[in-house]
PDB file of C-alpha atoms in Angstrom:
ATOM      1  CA  UNK F   1      28.611  24.870 -25.980  1.00  0.00           C
ATOM      2  CA  UNK F   2      28.116  21.063 -27.334  1.00  0.00           C
ATOM      3  CA  UNK F   3      28.733  19.759 -23.822  1.00  0.00           C
ATOM      4  CA  UNK F   4      26.389  22.259 -22.457  1.00  0.00           C
ATOM      5  CA  UNK F   5      23.483  21.578 -24.294  1.00  0.00           C
ATOM      6  CA  UNK F   6      24.173  17.745 -23.680  1.00  0.00           C
ATOM      7  CA  UNK F   7      23.791  18.515 -19.481  1.00  0.00           C
ATOM      8  CA  UNK F   8      20.364  20.486 -20.420  1.00  0.00           C
ATOM      9  CA  UNK F   9      18.825  18.012 -22.229  1.00  0.00           C
ATOM     10  CA  UNK F  10      20.317  15.319 -19.319  1.00  0.00           C
ATOM     11  CA  UNK F  11      18.972  17.650 -17.062  1.00  0.00           C
ATOM     12  CA  UNK F  12      15.306  17.743 -18.989  1.00  0.00           C
ATOM     13  CA  UNK F  13      15.164  14.266 -19.140  1.00  0.00           C
ATOM     14  CA  UNK F  14      16.116  13.084 -15.662  1.00  0.00           C
ATOM     15  CA  UNK F  15      13.184  16.029 -14.119  1.00  0.00           C
ATOM     16  CA  UNK F  16      10.935  14.697 -16.615  1.00  0.00           C
ATOM     17  CA  UNK F  17      11.575  11.174 -14.743  1.00  0.00           C
ATOM     18  CA  UNK F  18      11.220  12.624 -11.763  1.00  0.00           C
ATOM     19  CA  UNK F  19       8.070  14.813 -12.645  1.00  0.00           C
ATOM     20  CA  UNK F  20       5.869  11.443 -14.088  1.00  0.00           C
ATOM     21  CA  UNK F  21       7.549   9.293 -10.924  1.00  0.00           C
ATOM     22  CA  UNK F  22       5.896  12.368  -8.828  1.00  0.00           C
ATOM     23  CA  UNK F  23       2.368  12.022 -10.935  1.00  0.00           C
ATOM     24  CA  UNK F  24       2.163   8.292 -10.311  1.00  0.00           C
ATOM     25  CA  UNK F  25       3.265   8.366  -6.554  1.00  0.00           C
ATOM     26  CA  UNK F  26       0.642  11.389  -6.034  1.00  0.00           C
ATOM     27  CA  UNK F  27      -2.094   9.393  -8.053  1.00  0.00           C
ATOM     28  CA  UNK F  28      -1.337   6.414  -5.469  1.00  0.00           C
ATOM     29  CA  UNK F  29      -1.858   8.620  -2.619  1.00  0.00           C
ATOM     30  CA  UNK F  30      -4.949   9.552  -4.030  1.00  0.00           C
ATOM     31  CA  UNK F  31      -6.412   6.589  -4.476  1.00  0.00           C
ATOM     32  CA  UNK F  32      -5.783   5.026  -1.025  1.00  0.00           C
ATOM     33  CA  UNK F  33      -7.581   8.025   0.871  1.00  0.00           C
ATOM     34  CA  UNK F  34     -10.395   7.986  -1.812  1.00  0.00           C
ATOM     35  CA  UNK F  35     -10.830   3.856  -1.981  1.00  0.00           C
ATOM     36  CA  UNK F  36     -12.904   2.823   0.958  1.00  0.00           C
ATOM     37  CA  UNK F  37     -12.392  -0.572  -0.116  1.00  0.00           C
ATOM     38  CA  UNK F  38      -8.777  -0.884   0.410  1.00  0.00           C
ATOM     39  CA  UNK F  39      -6.914  -2.559   3.214  1.00  0.00           C
ATOM     40  CA  UNK F  40      -5.878   0.739   5.119  1.00  0.00           C
ATOM     41  CA  UNK F  41      -9.705   1.992   5.476  1.00  0.00           C
ATOM     42  CA  UNK F  42     -10.421  -1.590   6.083  1.00  0.00           C
ATOM     43  CA  UNK F  43      -8.132  -1.579   9.184  1.00  0.00           C
ATOM     44  CA  UNK F  44      -9.379   1.408  10.116  1.00  0.00           C
ATOM     45  CA  UNK F  45     -12.449   0.158  11.025  1.00  0.00           C
ATOM     46  CA  UNK F  46     -11.708  -2.774  13.309  1.00  0.00           C
ATOM     47  CA  UNK F  47     -12.570  -2.679  16.529  1.00  0.00           C
ATOM     48  CA  UNK F  48      -9.483  -2.578  19.584  1.00  0.00           C
ATOM     49  CA  UNK F  49      -6.864  -2.325  16.961  1.00  0.00           C
ATOM     50  CA  UNK F  50      -3.505  -1.343  17.951  1.00  0.00           C
ATOM     51  CA  UNK F  51      -3.159   2.540  18.295  1.00  0.00           C
ATOM     52  CA  UNK F  52       0.069   2.570  15.998  1.00  0.00           C
ATOM     53  CA  UNK F  53      -2.046   1.811  12.664  1.00  0.00           C
ATOM     54  CA  UNK F  54      -3.105   5.537  12.962  1.00  0.00           C
ATOM     55  CA  UNK F  55       0.277   6.105  11.569  1.00  0.00           C
ATOM     56  CA  UNK F  56      -0.252   3.927   8.761  1.00  0.00           C
ATOM     57  CA  UNK F  57      -3.795   5.110   7.681  1.00  0.00           C
ATOM     58  CA  UNK F  58      -1.725   8.402   7.380  1.00  0.00           C
ATOM     59  CA  UNK F  59       0.258   7.053   4.382  1.00  0.00           C
ATOM     60  CA  UNK F  60      -1.779   8.137   1.767  1.00  0.00           C
ATOM     61  CA  UNK F  61      -1.481  11.904   2.963  1.00  0.00           C
ATOM     62  CA  UNK F  62       2.339  10.838   3.108  1.00  0.00           C
ATOM     63  CA  UNK F  63       2.141   9.742  -0.636  1.00  0.00           C
ATOM     64  CA  UNK F  64       0.516  12.660  -2.002  1.00  0.00           C
ATOM     65  CA  UNK F  65       3.104  14.748  -0.243  1.00  0.00           C
ATOM     66  CA  UNK F  66       5.674  12.786  -1.636  1.00  0.00           C
ATOM     67  CA  UNK F  67       3.721  13.163  -5.118  1.00  0.00           C
ATOM     68  CA  UNK F  68       3.617  16.904  -5.020  1.00  0.00           C
ATOM     69  CA  UNK F  69       7.024  17.366  -3.970  1.00  0.00           C
ATOM     70  CA  UNK F  70       8.177  15.074  -6.794  1.00  0.00           C
ATOM     71  CA  UNK F  71       5.850  17.371  -9.520  1.00  0.00           C
ATOM     72  CA  UNK F  72       7.158  20.752  -8.020  1.00  0.00           C
ATOM     73  CA  UNK F  73      10.804  19.565  -8.455  1.00  0.00           C
ATOM     74  CA  UNK F  74      10.710  17.951 -11.850  1.00  0.00           C
ATOM     75  CA  UNK F  75       9.398  21.527 -12.637  1.00  0.00           C
ATOM     76  CA  UNK F  76      11.795  23.390 -11.336  1.00  0.00           C
ATOM     77  CA  UNK F  77      14.428  21.525 -12.849  1.00  0.00           C
ATOM     78  CA  UNK F  78      13.025  21.468 -16.145  1.00  0.00           C
ATOM     79  CA  UNK F  79      12.348  25.013 -16.231  1.00  0.00           C
ATOM     80  CA  UNK F  80      15.798  25.848 -14.719  1.00  0.00           C
ATOM     81  CA  UNK F  81      17.438  24.159 -17.484  1.00  0.00           C
ATOM     82  CA  UNK F  82      15.538  25.599 -19.927  1.00  0.00           C
ATOM     83  CA  UNK F  83      15.595  28.965 -19.409  1.00  0.00           C
ATOM     84  CA  UNK F  84      19.178  28.761 -17.506  1.00  0.00           C
ATOM     85  CA  UNK F  85      18.129  30.457 -14.160  1.00  0.00           C
ATOM     86  CA  UNK F  86      20.512  29.865 -11.557  1.00  0.00           C
ATOM     87  CA  UNK F  87      18.093  30.472  -8.755  1.00  0.00           C
ATOM     88  CA  UNK F  88      15.740  27.565  -9.869  1.00  0.00           C
ATOM     89  CA  UNK F  89      18.918  25.445 -10.387  1.00  0.00           C
ATOM     90  CA  UNK F  90      19.908  25.823  -6.833  1.00  0.00           C
ATOM     91  CA  UNK F  91      16.727  25.638  -5.092  1.00  0.00           C
ATOM     92  CA  UNK F  92      16.087  22.178  -7.119  1.00  0.00           C
ATOM     93  CA  UNK F  93      19.622  21.412  -5.600  1.00  0.00           C
ATOM     94  CA  UNK F  94      18.895  21.811  -2.040  1.00  0.00           C
ATOM     95  CA  UNK F  95      15.329  20.466  -2.454  1.00  0.00           C
ATOM     96  CA  UNK F  96      16.385  17.162  -4.428  1.00  0.00           C
ATOM     97  CA  UNK F  97      19.651  17.259  -1.658  1.00  0.00           C
ATOM     98  CA  UNK F  98      17.318  17.361   1.395  1.00  0.00           C
ATOM     99  CA  UNK F  99      14.898  14.554  -0.242  1.00  0.00           C
ATOM    100  CA  UNK F 100      17.829  12.364  -0.385  1.00  0.00           C
ATOM    101  CA  UNK F 101      18.651  12.434   3.110  1.00  0.00           C
ATOM    102  CA  UNK F 102      15.278  11.960   4.397  1.00  0.00           C
ATOM    103  CA  UNK F 103      15.220   8.784   2.337  1.00  0.00           C
ATOM    104  CA  UNK F 104      18.001   7.463   3.754  1.00  0.00           C
ATOM    105  CA  UNK F 105      16.784   8.454   6.966  1.00  0.00           C
ATOM    106  CA  UNK F 106      13.857   6.725   6.275  1.00  0.00           C
ATOM    107  CA  UNK F 107      15.537   3.749   5.283  1.00  0.00           C
ATOM    108  CA  UNK F 108      16.931   3.653   8.125  1.00  0.00           C
ATOM    109  CA  UNK F 109      14.380   3.838  10.333  1.00  0.00           C
ATOM    110  CA  UNK F 110      12.606   1.311   8.687  1.00  0.00           C
ATOM    111  CA  UNK F 111      15.863  -1.420   9.068  1.00  0.00           C
ATOM    112  CA  UNK F 112      15.812  -0.451  12.706  1.00  0.00           C
ATOM    113  CA  UNK F 113      12.311  -0.769  13.443  1.00  0.00           C
ATOM    114  CA  UNK F 114      11.587  -3.806  11.599  1.00  0.00           C
ATOM    115  CA  UNK F 115      10.913  -6.299  14.894  1.00  0.00           C
ATOM    116  CA  UNK F 116       8.671  -3.513  16.020  1.00  0.00           C
ATOM    117  CA  UNK F 117       6.533  -4.002  12.600  1.00  0.00           C
ATOM    118  CA  UNK F 118       6.386  -7.419  13.087  1.00  0.00           C
ATOM    119  CA  UNK F 119       5.571  -7.230  16.096  1.00  0.00           C
ATOM    120  CA  UNK F 120       2.668  -4.588  15.722  1.00  0.00           C
ATOM    121  CA  UNK F 121       1.087  -6.878  12.824  1.00  0.00           C
ATOM    122  CA  UNK F 122       1.105  -9.518  15.114  1.00  0.00           C
ATOM    123  CA  UNK F 123      -1.996  -7.448  17.119  1.00  0.00           C
ATOM    124  CA  UNK F 124      -3.120  -6.290  13.915  1.00  0.00           C
ATOM    125  CA  UNK F 125      -4.008  -9.665  13.704  1.00  0.00           C
ATOM    126  CA  UNK F 126      -5.546 -10.929  16.952  1.00  0.00           C
ATOM    127  CA  UNK F 127      -8.028  -7.353  16.559  1.00  0.00           C
ATOM    128  CA  UNK F 128      -8.711  -8.765  12.959  1.00  0.00           C
ATOM    129  CA  UNK F 129      -9.656 -12.547  14.060  1.00  0.00           C
ATOM    130  CA  UNK F 130     -11.441 -11.053  17.422  1.00  0.00           C
ATOM    131  CA  UNK F 131     -13.451  -8.506  14.632  1.00  0.00           C
ATOM    132  CA  UNK F 132     -14.022 -11.385  12.347  1.00  0.00           C
ATOM    133  CA  UNK F 133     -15.891 -13.384  15.099  1.00  0.00           C
ATOM    134  CA  UNK F 134     -17.712 -10.855  16.444  1.00  0.00           C
ATOM    135  CA  UNK F 135     -19.033  -8.886  13.974  1.00  0.00           C
ATOM    136  CA  UNK F 136     -18.535 -10.727  10.156  1.00  0.00           C
ATOM    137  CA  UNK F 137     -22.155 -12.008   9.087  1.00  0.00           C
ATOM    138  CA  UNK F 138     -24.322  -9.127  11.396  1.00  0.00           C
ATOM    139  CA  UNK F 139     -22.472  -6.090  10.484  1.00  0.00           C
ATOM    140  CA  UNK F 140     -23.048  -5.262   6.891  1.00  0.00           C
ATOM    141  CA  UNK F 141     -19.917  -2.597   6.811  1.00  0.00           C
ATOM    142  CA  UNK F 142     -17.325  -4.831   8.461  1.00  0.00           C
ATOM    143  CA  UNK F 143     -19.177  -7.940   6.384  1.00  0.00           C
ATOM    144  CA  UNK F 144     -18.916  -5.995   3.102  1.00  0.00           C
ATOM    145  CA  UNK F 145     -15.379  -4.813   3.784  1.00  0.00           C
ATOM    146  CA  UNK F 146     -14.004  -8.332   4.524  1.00  0.00           C
ATOM    147  CA  UNK F 147     -15.790  -9.576   1.124  1.00  0.00           C
ATOM    148  CA  UNK F 148     -14.465  -6.945  -0.732  1.00  0.00           C
ATOM    149  CA  UNK F 149     -10.782  -7.413   0.227  1.00  0.00           C
ATOM    150  CA  UNK F 150     -11.642 -11.280   0.062  1.00  0.00           C
ATOM    151  CA  UNK F 151     -12.534 -11.123  -3.447  1.00  0.00           C
ATOM    152  CA  UNK F 152     -10.254  -8.891  -4.540  1.00  0.00           C
ATOM    153  CA  UNK F 153      -7.071 -10.720  -3.364  1.00  0.00           C
ATOM    154  CA  UNK F 154      -8.706 -13.873  -3.486  1.00  0.00           C
ATOM    155  CA  UNK F 155      -8.148 -15.029   0.076  1.00  0.00           C
ATOM    156  CA  UNK F 156      -9.962 -16.130   3.225  1.00  0.00           C
ATOM    157  CA  UNK F 157     -10.152 -14.559   6.473  1.00  0.00           C
ATOM    158  CA  UNK F 158      -6.933 -12.679   7.932  1.00  0.00           C
ATOM    159  CA  UNK F 159      -5.033 -16.033   8.759  1.00  0.00           C
ATOM    160  CA  UNK F 160      -7.486 -18.785   7.081  1.00  0.00           C
ATOM    161  CA  UNK F 161     -10.513 -20.097   7.436  1.00  0.00           C
ATOM    162  CA  UNK F 162     -10.861 -20.904  11.071  1.00  0.00           C
ATOM    163  CA  UNK F 163     -10.695 -16.820  11.744  1.00  0.00           C
ATOM    164  CA  UNK F 164     -14.484 -17.492  10.984  1.00  0.00           C
ATOM    165  CA  UNK F 165     -15.589 -20.079  13.560  1.00  0.00           C
ATOM    166  CA  UNK F 166     -17.897 -19.248  16.018  1.00  0.00           C
ATOM    167  CA  UNK F 167     -18.786 -16.209  13.774  1.00  0.00           C
ATOM    168  CA  UNK F 168     -22.585 -14.517  13.480  1.00  0.00           C
ATOM    169  CA  UNK F 169     -21.905 -15.599   9.677  1.00  0.00           C
ATOM    170  CA  UNK F 170     -20.687 -19.439  10.296  1.00  0.00           C
ATOM    171  CA  UNK F 171     -23.765 -19.732  13.035  1.00  0.00           C
ATOM    172  CA  UNK F 172     -26.601 -18.555  10.601  1.00  0.00           C
ATOM    173  CA  UNK F 173     -25.333 -21.039   7.665  1.00  0.00           C
ATOM    174  CA  UNK F 174     -24.857 -24.028   9.530  1.00  0.00           C
ATOM    175  CA  UNK F 175     -21.268 -24.216  10.597  1.00  0.00           C
ATOM    176  CA  UNK F 176     -20.433 -23.395   6.774  1.00  0.00           C
ATOM    177  CA  UNK F 177     -17.734 -20.535   6.106  1.00  0.00           C
ATOM    178  CA  UNK F 178     -17.724 -18.084   3.366  1.00  0.00           C
ATOM    179  CA  UNK F 179     -17.900 -18.714  -0.261  1.00  0.00           C
ATOM    180  CA  UNK F 180     -14.077 -17.193  -0.673  1.00  0.00           C
ATOM    181  CA  UNK F 181     -12.622 -19.939   1.749  1.00  0.00           C
ATOM    182  CA  UNK F 182     -13.763 -22.488  -0.709  1.00  0.00           C
ATOM    183  CA  UNK F 183     -13.458 -21.618  -4.675  1.00  0.00           C
ATOM    184  CA  UNK F 184     -15.749 -23.039  -6.936  1.00  0.00           C
ATOM    185  CA  UNK F 185     -17.589 -25.469  -4.164  1.00  0.00           C
ATOM    186  CA  UNK F 186     -20.500 -24.933  -2.037  1.00  0.00           C
ATOM    187  CA  UNK F 187     -21.505 -25.212   0.330  1.00  0.00           C
ATOM    188  CA  UNK F 188     -18.159 -24.587   2.094  1.00  0.00           C
ATOM    189  CA  UNK F 189     -17.350 -26.767   4.907  1.00  0.00           C
ATOM    190  CA  UNK F 190     -15.086 -27.474   7.426  1.00  0.00           C
ATOM    191  CA  UNK F 191     -13.843 -30.412   4.755  1.00  0.00           C
ATOM    192  CA  UNK F 192     -14.441 -28.799   1.842  1.00  0.00           C
ATOM    193  CA  UNK F 193     -12.176 -24.838   3.455  1.00  0.00           C
ATOM    194  CA  UNK F 194      -9.362 -27.741   4.258  1.00  0.00           C
ATOM    195  CA  UNK F 195      -9.165 -29.569   1.068  1.00  0.00           C
ATOM    196  CA  UNK F 196      -9.302 -25.726  -0.764  1.00  0.00           C
ATOM    197  CA  UNK F 197      -6.511 -24.701   1.725  1.00  0.00           C
ATOM    198  CA  UNK F 198      -7.552 -21.131   0.600  1.00  0.00           C
ATOM    199  CA  UNK F 199      -4.604 -18.598   1.740  1.00  0.00           C
ATOM    200  CA  UNK F 200      -5.214 -16.050   4.227  1.00  0.00           C
ATOM    201  CA  UNK F 201      -5.423 -12.052   3.377  1.00  0.00           C
ATOM    202  CA  UNK F 202      -2.358 -11.477   5.593  1.00  0.00           C
ATOM    203  CA  UNK F 203       0.115 -14.329   4.140  1.00  0.00           C
ATOM    204  CA  UNK F 204      -1.151 -13.343   0.910  1.00  0.00           C
ATOM    205  CA  UNK F 205       0.050  -9.487   1.157  1.00  0.00           C
ATOM    206  CA  UNK F 206       3.090 -10.917   2.473  1.00  0.00           C
ATOM    207  CA  UNK F 207       3.664 -13.100   0.289  1.00  0.00           C
ATOM    208  CA  UNK F 208       3.175 -10.729  -2.376  1.00  0.00           C
ATOM    209  CA  UNK F 209       5.853  -8.190  -0.837  1.00  0.00           C
ATOM    210  CA  UNK F 210       8.233 -10.947  -0.431  1.00  0.00           C
ATOM    211  CA  UNK F 211       7.982 -11.863  -3.829  1.00  0.00           C
ATOM    212  CA  UNK F 212       8.596  -8.410  -5.442  1.00  0.00           C
ATOM    213  CA  UNK F 213      11.434  -7.485  -2.757  1.00  0.00           C
ATOM    214  CA  UNK F 214      14.130  -7.438  -5.447  1.00  0.00           C
ATOM    215  CA  UNK F 215      11.824  -4.869  -7.419  1.00  0.00           C
ATOM    216  CA  UNK F 216      10.761  -2.668  -4.317  1.00  0.00           C
ATOM    217  CA  UNK F 217      14.685  -2.646  -3.697  1.00  0.00           C
ATOM    218  CA  UNK F 218      16.029  -2.161  -6.934  1.00  0.00           C
ATOM    219  CA  UNK F 219      13.182   0.713  -7.752  1.00  0.00           C
ATOM    220  CA  UNK F 220      14.400   2.463  -4.934  1.00  0.00           C
ATOM    221  CA  UNK F 221      18.132   2.344  -5.367  1.00  0.00           C
ATOM    222  CA  UNK F 222      17.467   3.334  -9.128  1.00  0.00           C
ATOM    223  CA  UNK F 223      15.380   6.148  -7.312  1.00  0.00           C
ATOM    224  CA  UNK F 224      18.183   7.003  -5.737  1.00  0.00           C
ATOM    225  CA  UNK F 225      20.524   6.687  -8.218  1.00  0.00           C
ATOM    226  CA  UNK F 226      18.657   9.473 -10.222  1.00  0.00           C
ATOM    227  CA  UNK F 227      18.307  11.709  -7.399  1.00  0.00           C
ATOM    228  CA  UNK F 228      22.344  12.153  -7.344  1.00  0.00           C
ATOM    229  CA  UNK F 229      22.697  11.976 -10.858  1.00  0.00           C
ATOM    230  CA  UNK F 230      20.251  14.897 -11.031  1.00  0.00           C
ATOM    231  CA  UNK F 231      21.902  16.637  -8.037  1.00  0.00           C
ATOM    232  CA  UNK F 232      25.153  16.820 -10.249  1.00  0.00           C
ATOM    233  CA  UNK F 233      23.791  17.684 -13.224  1.00  0.00           C
ATOM    234  CA  UNK F 234      22.298  20.810 -11.757  1.00  0.00           C
ATOM    235  CA  UNK F 235      24.942  21.984  -9.952  1.00  0.00           C
ATOM    236  CA  UNK F 236      27.187  21.649 -12.931  1.00  0.00           C
ATOM    237  CA  UNK F 237      25.037  23.748 -14.426  1.00  0.00           C
ATOM    238  CA  UNK F 238      24.452  26.157 -12.129  1.00  0.00           C
ATOM    239  CA  UNK F 239      28.009  26.952 -12.091  1.00  0.00           C
ATOM    240  CA  UNK F 240      28.454  26.869 -16.194  1.00  0.00           C
ATOM    241  CA  UNK F 241      26.032  29.461 -15.649  1.00  0.00           C
ATOM    242  CA  UNK F 242      27.370  31.399 -12.836  1.00  0.00           C
ATOM    243  CA  UNK F 243      30.672  31.660 -14.437  1.00  0.00           C
ATOM    244  CA  UNK F 244      29.039  32.185 -18.196  1.00  0.00           C
ATOM    245  CA  UNK F 245      27.270  35.348 -16.602  1.00  0.00           C
ATOM    246  CA  UNK F 246      30.160  36.667 -14.674  1.00  0.00           C
TER     247      UNK F 246
END
């Protein structure tokens, strides 16, 4: 019974981690949908944005679904181990297996369609710059969204300060750029903007992702390993309970 008890404890520990991860992902998904100043809501308000971006805008629902599923998996695993329920353990194994297969398929799709993603970002950039030149300084919604994004990420424009050239704001402020493009300097004219050389929001986001690629990949591999271990332990417990009751 010592080995059986150890496996039960392992099952509870694994599923406790899965449950907490599910809660975290669920929270992120809810935040994405609720936060109107997020990058997803921002992109959704840009005129002439590529149609493909609407699939990205649904990422909040995807995160909510994944988080909820992980919460259910964690619950089934913990209760199945504690109550020694064959039905719950088998259901847990099947759901985790399906999730693992879906994750592998998703990783393959991301790798295969990487070039298409770069082309999509280029289209988004063209639409974003056109949106700035047309509405920044004249539309309160667009101006507020850009100011929120630039203030949060400490960036300037989509690519750089030149995105604001000929915009309503630029014309109305004597050929000056937004303050975010010239931190601690005023007025923000072309000379000062060049000296400050503030990163654009898109390069800033891309740099953050590239900088944390190892962490992201490591987290993905860790989750995959955790799922494999959970499946092995759950099936071992299932077989042990079945043989004991037989």
